[in-house]
Amino acid sequence: TEAYWGDQPKEIRVICKTIGDKYVFAVENTAELTAKEQKSLFQNGYTTKENRDELSGNGLTIIQRTVEIYKGNIHFQYEKDKVVIKITI
């Protein structure tokens, strides 16, 4: 990501699997986030990118709404320069 300046290499990892009758999707991404940024990730229009425009910052909000429509769960975890977003539907 553009906002990451940490020591870990920039990397995105995507995991897709089934557990019983559920689908699990997880995205791991290197990032450095403050506590305020962590709380704001799912807010409409929020972005950590420097070049912001009116279309930026909508992705996680759209994903969260879609997961809710399908009665799934979305879980956010942050530790040691890594963001993990896990969706179970």
Short mmCIF file of C-alpha atoms in Angstrom, two decimals:
data_model
loop_
_atom_site.label_atom_id
_atom_site.label_comp_id
_atom_site.label_asym_id
_atom_site.label_seq_id
_atom_site.Cartn_x
_atom_site.Cartn_y
_atom_site.Cartn_z
CA THR A 1 0.00 0.00 0.00
CA GLU A 2 1.10 3.58 -0.51
CA ALA A 3 0.68 4.38 3.20
CA TYR A 4 3.01 1.63 4.45
CA TRP A 5 6.58 2.57 5.37
CA GLY A 6 7.39 -0.23 7.82
CA ASP A 7 10.16 -2.79 7.92
CA GLN A 8 8.18 -5.71 6.49
CA PRO A 9 8.07 -6.19 2.70
CA LYS A 10 4.86 -5.00 1.05
CA GLU A 11 2.73 -8.08 0.54
CA ILE A 12 -0.91 -9.01 0.06
CA ARG A 13 -2.07 -12.56 0.73
CA VAL A 14 -5.55 -13.84 -0.19
CA ILE A 15 -6.99 -17.03 1.31
CA CYS A 16 -10.18 -18.75 0.15
CA LYS A 17 -11.48 -22.00 1.60
CA THR A 18 -14.59 -23.85 2.70
CA ILE A 19 -15.28 -25.05 6.21
CA GLY A 20 -18.35 -27.25 6.25
CA ASP A 21 -21.07 -25.31 4.45
CA LYS A 22 -19.36 -21.93 4.96
CA TYR A 23 -17.00 -20.01 2.70
CA VAL A 24 -14.06 -18.24 4.33
CA PHE A 25 -12.17 -15.43 2.62
CA ALA A 26 -9.23 -13.69 4.25
CA VAL A 27 -6.99 -10.90 3.03
CA GLU A 28 -3.70 -10.16 4.77
CA ASN A 29 -1.94 -6.89 3.95
CA THR A 30 1.16 -5.24 5.38
CA ALA A 31 0.26 -1.87 6.90
CA GLU A 32 1.05 0.47 9.74
CA LEU A 33 -2.15 1.76 11.31
CA THR A 34 -2.76 3.99 14.29
CA ALA A 35 -5.56 3.14 16.72
CA LYS A 36 -7.67 5.90 15.10
CA GLU A 37 -7.08 4.45 11.62
CA GLN A 38 -8.04 0.98 12.82
CA LYS A 39 -11.37 2.31 14.14
CA SER A 40 -12.03 4.21 10.90
CA LEU A 41 -11.34 1.46 8.33
CA PHE A 42 -15.00 0.57 7.78
CA GLN A 43 -16.26 4.16 7.64
CA ASN A 44 -17.57 5.27 4.28
CA GLY A 45 -15.02 7.47 2.48
CA TYR A 46 -12.11 6.65 4.80
CA THR A 47 -8.76 5.94 3.12
CA THR A 48 -5.14 5.70 4.22
CA LYS A 49 -3.92 6.64 0.75
CA GLU A 50 -2.36 10.04 0.12
CA ASN A 51 -4.05 10.76 -3.23
CA ARG A 52 -7.66 10.84 -2.05
CA ASP A 53 -10.62 11.53 -4.27
CA GLU A 54 -14.38 11.25 -3.92
CA LEU A 55 -14.30 7.59 -4.98
CA SER A 56 -11.66 6.53 -2.44
CA GLY A 57 -12.43 4.76 0.78
CA ASN A 58 -15.61 2.93 -0.14
CA GLY A 59 -14.35 -0.63 -0.63
CA LEU A 60 -14.51 -1.96 2.93
CA THR A 61 -17.86 -0.27 3.53
CA ILE A 62 -19.32 -1.98 0.45
CA ILE A 63 -17.82 -5.33 1.49
CA GLN A 64 -19.20 -4.99 5.03
CA ARG A 65 -22.72 -4.24 3.72
CA THR A 66 -22.56 -7.17 1.30
CA VAL A 67 -21.44 -9.55 4.06
CA GLU A 68 -24.36 -8.35 6.22
CA ILE A 69 -26.83 -8.95 3.37
CA TYR A 70 -25.62 -12.57 3.14
CA LYS A 71 -25.79 -12.89 6.95
CA GLY A 72 -22.08 -13.50 7.21
CA ASN A 73 -19.39 -12.25 9.55
CA ILE A 74 -16.49 -9.91 8.96
CA HIS A 75 -13.58 -9.79 11.39
CA PHE A 76 -10.72 -7.29 11.48
CA GLN A 77 -7.38 -7.96 13.18
CA TYR A 78 -4.22 -5.87 13.28
CA GLU A 79 -0.86 -6.89 14.70
CA LYS A 80 2.80 -6.37 13.89
CA ASP A 81 2.42 -4.34 10.68
CA LYS A 82 -0.25 -6.67 9.27
CA VAL A 83 -3.99 -6.22 8.70
CA VAL A 84 -6.15 -9.33 8.40
CA ILE A 85 -9.75 -9.09 7.26
CA LYS A 86 -11.62 -12.39 7.45
CA ILE A 87 -15.08 -12.96 5.99
CA THR A 88 -17.23 -16.00 6.66
CA ILE A 89 -20.41 -16.52 4.64
#
